[in-house]
Tab-separated table of C-alpha atoms in Angstrom:
chain	number	residue	atom	x	y	z
H	12	MET	CA	0.316	-0.325	0.115
H	13	HIS	CA	1.265	3.543	-0.909
H	14	SER	CA	0.316	6.701	1.875
H	15	ARG	CA	-1.594	7.830	-1.695
H	16	ASP	CA	-4.077	5.556	-1.507
H	17	LEU	CA	-4.861	6.697	2.111
H	18	ILE	CA	-5.258	10.423	1.213
H	19	GLU	CA	-9.458	10.023	0.578
H	20	GLN	CA	-9.813	7.861	3.374
H	21	TYR	CA	-8.672	10.097	6.080
H	22	LYS	CA	-9.363	13.469	4.395
H	23	GLY	CA	-11.925	14.045	6.636
H	24	TYR	CA	-10.429	12.619	9.668
H	25	VAL	CA	-7.802	14.767	10.133
H	26	GLN	CA	-10.244	17.775	8.758
H	27	ASN	CA	-12.281	16.981	11.446
H	28	TRP	CA	-9.280	17.341	13.840
H	29	ARG	CA	-7.921	21.011	12.316
H	30	ARG	CA	-11.417	21.677	13.074
H	31	TYR	CA	-11.068	20.761	17.323
H	32	PHE	CA	-8.126	22.089	17.403
H	33	HIS	CA	-9.332	25.591	16.674
H	34	LYS	CA	-12.027	25.337	18.356
H	35	HIS	CA	-10.083	24.937	21.751
H	36	PRO	CA	-6.444	27.064	20.932
H	37	GLU	CA	-4.412	26.937	23.714
H	38	LEU	CA	-1.242	29.289	23.843
H	39	SER	CA	2.347	28.913	24.192
H	40	ASN	CA	3.548	27.056	27.306
H	41	GLU	CA	-0.207	26.834	28.233
H	42	GLU	CA	-0.949	23.117	26.149
H	43	PHE	CA	-1.585	21.614	28.377
H	44	GLU	CA	-6.199	20.083	26.954
H	45	THR	CA	-4.680	19.693	23.794
H	46	THR	CA	-1.485	17.743	24.764
H	47	LYS	CA	-3.890	15.055	26.596
H	48	THR	CA	-5.774	15.081	23.463
H	49	LEU	CA	-2.814	14.682	21.413
H	50	ALA	CA	-1.525	11.932	23.804
H	51	LYS	CA	-5.186	10.455	24.206
H	52	GLU	CA	-5.805	9.644	19.488
H	53	LEU	CA	-2.319	7.998	19.721
H	54	GLU	CA	-2.836	5.697	21.922
H	55	SER	CA	-5.799	5.008	20.866
H	56	MET	CA	-4.298	4.125	17.677
H	57	GLY	CA	-1.314	1.920	19.208
H	58	VAL	CA	0.914	4.898	19.726
H	59	GLU	CA	3.759	4.211	21.791
H	60	VAL	CA	3.070	8.223	23.384
H	61	HIS	CA	5.995	10.171	26.189
H	62	VAL	CA	4.562	13.042	27.286
H	63	ASP	CA	6.445	15.831	29.119
H	64	THR	CA	5.124	15.568	32.621
H	65	ASP	CA	7.724	17.847	33.848
H	66	ARG	CA	5.852	20.643	31.795
H	67	GLY	CA	2.868	18.681	30.374
H	68	ILE	CA	3.055	20.001	27.849
H	69	GLY	CA	4.339	18.463	24.147
H	70	LEU	CA	4.435	14.900	23.362
H	71	ILE	CA	6.738	12.039	21.422
H	72	GLY	CA	4.365	9.289	19.599
H	73	ILE	CA	7.098	6.577	19.196
H	74	ILE	CA	5.718	4.180	15.693
H	75	HIS	CA	8.433	1.019	15.733
H	76	GLY	CA	8.425	0.219	11.966
H	77	SER	CA	8.373	-3.766	11.037
H	78	LYS	CA	12.312	-3.399	10.047
H	79	PRO	CA	14.722	-2.555	11.874
H	80	GLY	CA	16.955	0.979	10.563
H	81	LYS	CA	17.885	4.273	11.921
H	82	ALA	CA	15.037	6.825	13.198
H	83	ILE	CA	13.643	10.607	11.803
H	84	ALA	CA	10.922	12.612	13.081
H	85	LEU	CA	8.150	13.989	11.751
H	86	ARG	CA	7.345	17.778	13.994
H	87	ALA	CA	4.552	19.843	14.599
H	88	ASP	CA	3.679	22.879	16.089
H	89	ILE	CA	0.558	22.911	18.496
H	90	ASP	CA	0.407	26.240	19.956
H	91	ALA	CA	-2.413	29.090	18.817
H	92	LEU	CA	-2.082	33.063	19.197
H	93	PRO	CA	-3.660	35.601	21.579
H	94	VAL	CA	-6.105	36.925	18.505
H	95	HIS	CA	-9.755	37.009	18.765
H	96	GLU	CA	-11.139	35.212	15.704
H	97	HIS	CA	-14.062	37.438	13.356
H	98	ASN	CA	-14.780	34.312	11.492
H	99	ALA	CA	-17.956	33.011	11.327
H	100	VAL	CA	-17.583	29.713	10.942
H	101	ASP	CA	-19.200	26.673	12.776
H	102	TYR	CA	-16.026	25.520	14.170
H	103	LYS	CA	-15.256	28.827	14.975
H	104	SER	CA	-12.935	29.217	19.000
H	105	GLU	CA	-14.405	28.775	21.655
H	106	VAL	CA	-12.152	30.552	23.496
H	107	GLU	CA	-12.542	34.049	24.406
H	108	GLY	CA	-8.791	36.074	22.745
H	109	LYS	CA	-7.031	32.414	22.150
H	110	MET	CA	-7.014	31.819	17.842
H	111	HIS	CA	-5.166	29.680	15.578
H	112	ALA	CA	-4.629	32.521	13.329
H	113	CYS	CA	-1.666	30.350	11.900
H	114	GLY	CA	-2.515	27.155	10.614
H	115	HIS	CA	-1.477	25.024	13.497
H	116	ASP	CA	-4.615	23.629	13.964
H	117	GLY	CA	-3.983	22.562	10.533
H	118	HIS	CA	-0.530	21.072	11.149
H	119	MET	CA	-1.519	18.167	14.218
H	120	ALA	CA	-3.978	17.562	12.142
H	121	ILE	CA	-1.679	16.443	9.201
H	122	LEU	CA	0.318	14.757	11.774
H	123	LEU	CA	-2.395	12.385	12.953
H	124	GLY	CA	-2.602	11.806	10.125
H	125	ALA	CA	0.287	10.755	8.734
H	126	ALA	CA	-0.147	8.948	12.394
H	127	LYS	CA	-3.174	6.898	11.498
H	128	MET	CA	-1.191	6.501	7.848
H	129	LEU	CA	1.682	5.003	8.786
H	130	MET	CA	0.193	2.755	11.858
H	131	SER	CA	-0.787	1.080	8.912
H	132	MET	CA	2.152	0.717	7.239
H	133	LYS	CA	4.390	-0.554	9.798
H	134	ASP	CA	5.976	-3.179	6.896
H	135	ARG	CA	6.993	-0.963	4.623
H	136	ILE	CA	9.030	1.074	7.564
H	137	GLU	CA	12.242	0.230	7.601
H	138	GLY	CA	12.844	1.535	11.142
H	139	ASP	CA	11.356	4.430	13.740
H	140	VAL	CA	9.166	6.818	13.161
H	141	TYR	CA	9.025	9.428	15.541
H	142	LEU	CA	6.291	11.772	16.209
H	143	ALA	CA	7.068	15.407	17.634
H	144	PHE	CA	4.070	17.458	19.293
H	145	GLN	CA	6.155	20.715	19.874
H	146	PRO	CA	4.530	23.144	22.013
H	147	ALA	CA	4.955	27.406	21.958
H	148	GLU	CA	6.084	27.871	18.188
H	149	GLU	CA	5.486	30.808	18.846
H	150	THR	CA	7.889	32.132	21.520
H	151	GLY	CA	10.835	30.944	19.552
H	152	ALA	CA	12.008	28.649	22.058
H	153	GLY	CA	9.728	25.884	21.706
H	154	ALA	CA	12.255	24.357	19.844
H	155	PRO	CA	15.865	24.492	22.166
H	156	ASP	CA	13.145	23.700	24.755
H	157	PHE	CA	11.392	20.401	23.620
H	158	ILE	CA	14.776	19.954	22.149
H	159	LYS	CA	15.902	18.574	26.439
H	160	PHE	CA	12.383	17.031	26.711
H	161	GLY	CA	14.033	12.806	26.908
H	162	ASP	CA	16.336	11.746	24.391
H	163	TRP	CA	14.072	11.949	20.573
H	164	TYR	CA	16.716	14.426	19.905
H	165	ASP	CA	19.493	12.174	20.218
H	166	LYS	CA	18.079	8.997	18.511
H	167	VAL	CA	16.542	10.746	15.637
H	168	ASP	CA	17.976	10.848	12.079
H	169	ALA	CA	16.378	13.865	10.259
H	170	ILE	CA	13.361	15.394	10.422
H	171	PHE	CA	10.462	16.434	8.600
H	172	GLY	CA	8.204	19.437	9.262
H	173	GLY	CA	5.858	21.912	7.323
H	174	HIS	CA	3.674	25.146	7.388
H	175	VAL	CA	0.190	25.474	6.161
H	176	TRP	CA	1.054	29.084	3.720
H	177	ILE	CA	-1.740	30.861	2.745
H	178	ASP	CA	-0.089	32.549	0.007
H	179	LEU	CA	0.267	29.606	-2.119
H	180	PRO	CA	-2.971	28.101	-3.790
H	181	ALA	CA	-4.352	24.557	-1.918
H	182	GLY	CA	-3.274	21.768	-2.852
H	183	LEU	CA	0.441	22.585	-4.322
H	184	VAL	CA	3.921	21.802	-1.939
H	185	SER	CA	7.378	24.039	-1.497
H	186	VAL	CA	10.125	22.101	-0.515
H	187	GLU	CA	13.473	23.228	-2.312
H	188	GLU	CA	16.581	23.692	-1.037
H	189	GLY	CA	18.405	26.680	0.424
H	190	PRO	CA	16.778	29.384	2.578
H	191	ARG	CA	13.356	29.403	3.381
H	192	MET	CA	12.520	30.786	5.949
H	193	ALA	CA	13.985	33.900	7.818
H	194	ALA	CA	16.215	34.264	10.801
H	195	SER	CA	14.128	36.355	13.889
H	196	SER	CA	16.075	38.814	16.298
H	197	GLN	CA	14.596	41.026	18.792
H	198	ILE	CA	16.193	44.227	19.406
H	199	THR	CA	15.610	46.468	22.522
H	200	ILE	CA	17.669	50.286	22.203
H	201	ASN	CA	17.173	52.316	25.436
H	202	VAL	CA	17.217	56.043	24.857
H	203	LYS	CA	19.125	57.992	27.704
H	204	GLY	CA	19.416	61.802	27.671
H	205	LYS	CA	17.996	65.161	29.979
H	206	GLN	CA	14.326	65.563	31.517
H	207	GLY	CA	13.530	69.897	30.837
H	208	HIS	CA	10.674	71.704	30.586
H	209	GLY	CA	8.575	71.560	26.983
H	210	ALA	CA	9.538	75.355	27.479
H	211	GLN	CA	13.173	74.868	27.279
H	212	PRO	CA	14.086	72.536	24.923
H	213	HIS	CA	17.315	74.372	25.069
H	214	GLN	CA	18.713	72.948	28.375
H	215	ALA	CA	17.685	68.976	28.388
H	216	VAL	CA	18.470	66.825	25.435
H	217	ASP	CA	15.614	65.688	24.570
H	218	ALA	CA	15.232	61.569	24.110
H	219	ILE	CA	11.899	61.635	21.430
H	220	VAL	CA	14.350	63.796	19.905
H	221	VAL	CA	17.478	61.510	19.586
H	222	ALA	CA	14.845	57.888	19.490
H	223	SER	CA	13.165	60.108	16.296
H	224	ALA	CA	16.448	60.307	14.569
H	225	ILE	CA	17.870	56.005	15.197
H	226	VAL	CA	14.609	55.061	13.750
H	227	MET	CA	15.779	56.910	10.486
H	228	ASN	CA	18.657	56.620	10.580
H	229	LEU	CA	18.422	52.824	10.471
H	230	GLN	CA	17.127	52.614	8.060
H	231	THR	CA	20.569	52.742	6.257
H	232	VAL	CA	20.748	49.793	8.023
H	233	VAL	CA	19.563	46.997	4.874
H	234	SER	CA	19.448	50.757	1.727
H	235	ARG	CA	22.923	51.605	2.507
H	236	ASN	CA	24.595	48.869	4.095
H	237	VAL	CA	23.403	45.319	2.308
H	238	SER	CA	24.246	44.001	-0.719
H	239	ALA	CA	20.871	45.100	-2.873
H	240	LEU	CA	21.333	41.165	-3.798
H	241	ASP	CA	20.826	40.055	-0.004
H	242	SER	CA	16.633	40.108	1.668
H	243	VAL	CA	16.944	41.938	4.965
H	244	VAL	CA	14.843	43.572	7.008
H	245	VAL	CA	15.265	45.794	10.212
H	246	THR	CA	11.916	47.298	11.913
H	247	ILE	CA	11.299	49.047	15.244
H	248	GLY	CA	7.654	48.345	15.840
H	249	ASN	CA	7.130	50.222	19.067
H	250	ILE	CA	8.282	53.647	20.764
H	251	HIS	CA	7.818	54.574	24.465
H	252	SER	CA	8.779	58.026	26.119
H	253	GLY	CA	6.795	60.756	27.831
H	254	SER	CA	4.242	61.031	29.692
H	255	GLU	CA	3.119	64.755	30.607
H	256	TRP	CA	2.438	67.311	27.663
H	257	ASN	CA	4.615	70.007	28.827
H	258	VAL	CA	7.699	67.740	29.822
H	259	ILE	CA	10.730	66.892	27.742
H	260	PRO	CA	11.108	62.953	28.033
H	261	GLY	CA	14.718	62.478	29.192
H	262	GLU	CA	14.313	58.548	28.604
H	263	ALA	CA	13.097	56.776	26.339
H	264	SER	CA	13.153	52.892	24.297
H	265	MET	CA	11.993	51.351	21.455
H	266	GLY	CA	11.406	47.843	20.549
H	267	GLY	CA	11.938	46.342	16.555
H	268	THR	CA	12.891	42.906	14.708
H	269	VAL	CA	15.794	42.407	12.445
H	270	ARG	CA	14.794	39.292	9.445
H	271	PHE	CA	17.526	37.500	7.529
H	272	PHE	CA	18.634	34.468	5.894
H	273	ASP	CA	22.728	34.667	5.069
H	274	PRO	CA	23.723	33.132	9.003
H	275	ASN	CA	27.865	35.002	8.497
H	276	GLN	CA	26.315	37.944	7.818
H	277	GLU	CA	24.585	38.507	11.271
H	278	GLN	CA	27.140	40.206	13.312
H	279	TYR	CA	27.519	42.645	10.348
H	280	ILE	CA	24.036	43.857	10.281
H	281	VAL	CA	24.006	43.574	14.606
H	282	ASP	CA	27.508	46.079	14.591
H	283	THR	CA	26.129	48.487	12.136
H	284	ILE	CA	22.486	49.113	14.073
H	285	ARG	CA	25.089	49.125	17.569
H	286	ARG	CA	27.244	51.706	15.663
H	287	ILE	CA	24.578	53.949	13.795
H	288	VAL	CA	22.364	53.705	17.645
H	289	GLU	CA	25.504	55.283	19.334
H	290	HIS	CA	27.019	57.348	16.963
H	291	THR	CA	23.116	58.696	16.503
H	292	ALA	CA	22.683	59.476	20.279
H	293	GLU	CA	26.022	60.478	20.625
H	294	ALA	CA	25.561	63.619	17.937
H	295	TYR	CA	22.557	64.691	19.669
H	296	GLY	CA	24.600	64.875	23.507
H	297	ALA	CA	22.839	61.657	24.399
H	298	THR	CA	23.715	58.075	24.974
H	299	ALA	CA	21.848	54.864	23.565
H	300	THR	CA	22.055	50.685	23.951
H	301	LEU	CA	21.057	48.066	21.916
H	302	GLU	CA	19.998	44.471	23.096
H	303	TYR	CA	19.986	42.124	20.797
H	304	ILE	CA	18.130	38.360	21.038
H	305	LYS	CA	18.361	35.918	18.922
H	306	LYS	CA	15.099	34.262	18.785
H	307	VAL	CA	15.160	31.599	15.783
H	308	PRO	CA	17.754	31.068	12.777
H	309	PRO	CA	17.452	31.470	9.291
H	310	THR	CA	14.929	27.755	8.389
H	311	ILE	CA	17.021	26.445	5.635
H	312	ASN	CA	16.725	22.523	3.959
H	313	ASP	CA	19.916	20.706	2.538
H	314	PRO	CA	20.096	20.071	-1.013
H	315	GLU	CA	19.493	16.342	-0.278
H	316	SER	CA	16.404	16.412	1.984
H	317	SER	CA	14.577	18.518	-0.795
H	318	GLU	CA	15.779	15.968	-3.625
H	319	LEU	CA	14.037	13.117	-2.101
H	320	ALA	CA	11.442	16.026	-0.604
H	321	GLU	CA	10.215	16.857	-4.347
H	322	ARG	CA	10.669	13.039	-5.239
H	323	VAL	CA	7.783	11.884	-2.610
H	324	VAL	CA	5.527	14.755	-3.392
H	325	ILE	CA	5.592	13.884	-7.426
H	326	ASP	CA	5.826	10.293	-6.471
H	327	THR	CA	2.584	11.070	-3.667
H	328	LEU	CA	0.312	13.845	-5.565
H	329	GLY	CA	1.707	14.124	-8.677
H	330	GLU	CA	3.789	17.063	-10.679
H	331	ASP	CA	1.629	19.905	-10.735
H	332	LYS	CA	1.277	19.824	-7.158
H	333	LEU	CA	4.816	20.483	-6.347
H	334	SER	CA	5.449	24.741	-6.823
H	335	LYS	CA	7.504	26.583	-5.977
H	336	MET	CA	7.658	29.588	-3.964
H	337	ARG	CA	9.973	32.148	-3.311
H	338	LYS	CA	11.280	32.446	0.341
H	339	VAL	CA	9.724	34.394	3.105
H	340	MET	CA	10.812	36.688	5.876
H	341	PRO	CA	8.871	34.814	8.480
H	342	GLY	CA	11.292	33.067	11.387
H	343	GLU	CA	10.036	29.310	12.459
H	344	ASP	CA	11.682	27.638	15.234
H	345	PHE	CA	11.491	24.437	13.580
H	346	ALA	CA	14.965	25.865	11.886
H	347	TRP	CA	16.958	24.677	15.324
H	348	TYR	CA	16.359	22.021	14.521
H	349	LEU	CA	18.360	21.948	11.468
H	350	GLN	CA	21.337	22.873	12.898
H	351	ASP	CA	21.999	19.767	13.613
H	352	LYS	CA	20.199	17.487	12.149
H	353	SER	CA	19.483	17.334	8.385
H	354	GLY	CA	16.167	17.769	7.437
H	355	CYS	CA	13.181	19.927	5.082
H	356	PHE	CA	10.460	22.259	5.439
H	357	ALA	CA	7.272	21.830	3.352
H	358	PHE	CA	5.249	24.678	2.559
H	359	ILE	CA	1.793	23.433	1.732
H	360	GLY	CA	-1.002	25.066	0.343
H	361	ILE	CA	-4.134	26.307	1.834
H	362	GLN	CA	-5.244	29.258	0.012
H	363	ASN	CA	-8.812	29.054	-1.088
H	364	PRO	CA	-11.076	32.006	-2.375
H	365	GLU	CA	-13.937	29.943	-2.494
H	366	VAL	CA	-13.816	29.400	1.479
H	367	GLU	CA	-12.357	32.976	2.385
H	368	ALA	CA	-9.174	30.978	2.987
H	369	THR	CA	-7.354	34.780	1.704
H	370	TYR	CA	-5.946	36.646	4.610
H	371	ASP	CA	-3.243	36.451	5.609
H	372	HIS	CA	-1.520	34.630	8.950
H	373	HIS	CA	-1.591	35.937	12.282
H	374	ASN	CA	-4.623	37.440	11.000
H	375	ASN	CA	-8.550	37.251	12.654
H	376	ARG	CA	-10.391	36.249	9.887
H	377	PHE	CA	-7.289	33.441	8.979
H	378	ASN	CA	-8.698	30.724	7.331
H	379	MET	CA	-7.686	27.199	5.352
H	380	ASP	CA	-8.595	25.194	2.766
H	381	ASP	CA	-8.786	21.487	5.243
H	382	THR	CA	-9.680	19.725	2.457
H	383	VAL	CA	-6.052	19.536	1.255
H	384	LEU	CA	-4.815	18.378	4.728
H	385	SER	CA	-4.755	15.215	3.700
H	386	ALA	CA	-2.697	14.799	0.987
H	387	ALA	CA	-0.272	16.337	3.625
H	388	SER	CA	-0.275	13.431	5.642
H	389	ALA	CA	0.574	11.939	3.004
H	390	VAL	CA	3.665	13.178	2.129
H	391	TYR	CA	4.991	13.152	5.475
H	392	THR	CA	4.352	9.714	5.920
H	393	GLU	CA	5.517	8.622	2.230
H	394	TYR	CA	8.981	11.261	3.045
H	395	ALA	CA	9.521	9.366	6.530
H	396	ILE	CA	9.170	6.034	4.863
H	397	GLN	CA	11.391	6.517	1.876
H	398	TRP	CA	14.485	8.570	3.868
H	399	LEU	CA	14.430	5.233	5.827
H	400	LYS	CA	14.052	3.013	3.001
H	401	GLU	CA	17.272	5.005	1.236
H	402	HIS	CA	19.377	5.528	4.329
H	403	ASN	CA	19.880	2.201	5.783
């Protein structure tokens, strides 16, 4: 039996689970009931389940093949977002202010579907398949924390995962090699000037003016310090300073993000930002500091894994379902797994205007065409089976 033969059989199963999880979202590091539900369903299939009992969130399922061999992991993230849903669907979130607005409900359903398929084809599995249901992806720290759970990460030789993607038409899959999602880092800038009277600015060092100058000068990081052929983003997302209408504030703080694909550029970008921040402040008679926090590295598919994934998509769904898609600037903590393991991260098309699946990820109207998710389950299944077969 081939996984393609099970797509229609499990179409309703995967779709129903996606909608169940959509109705019951839990935020990062709070996925207690989600974990219990997943564990119960996997155990009902006969999958060996290991829950992170120390935290009560996240689990590993293990499917042992009929033949010995290496091990591969299939990963799904399980957390939702603090978003108030505005969709009018019968599976709308039942939790006020929480929503699966990024598609992780679909990821869980896809992996449950893959578990079903794998359990029905254990005779084709030459080794072990680990099902990694990871919490807290939205924090960027979910994967590093999950790697520390048990010894599953040490035991697996490769990993495969994916993200449903609204920019890709439903049913298409993108698995090409190279950078796929950007590194994501957080920056905090603190400006210190001199507080004063709003009527006497000459006796103060206006932190708002200094912060504004820093924001404008930071635009040159990308436009004048990085090659136009490279993709880099520097965004300031918030500025906080002052509280009174007639007082010049002496302090200001700013928060933002840095995105890039080339790991070799990171230090240069950070050094450039720090130089601009410190010297701009100095020019105004103030001081400023930069705090840089690396959230996730870039997600980069290795050529061998992508080549296998392309063959699997063509063999399972047909050549017309394999799509090329340009890399994107959002970050993904799946990248942490790829630091030490070979692997591939897929984009799974879910866009369909007929079901109003056109709104971007993290939007309060985000939705997906979930009729295509069992096809993704088949791709996950076949990738695991073929990887184990080709590496034994």
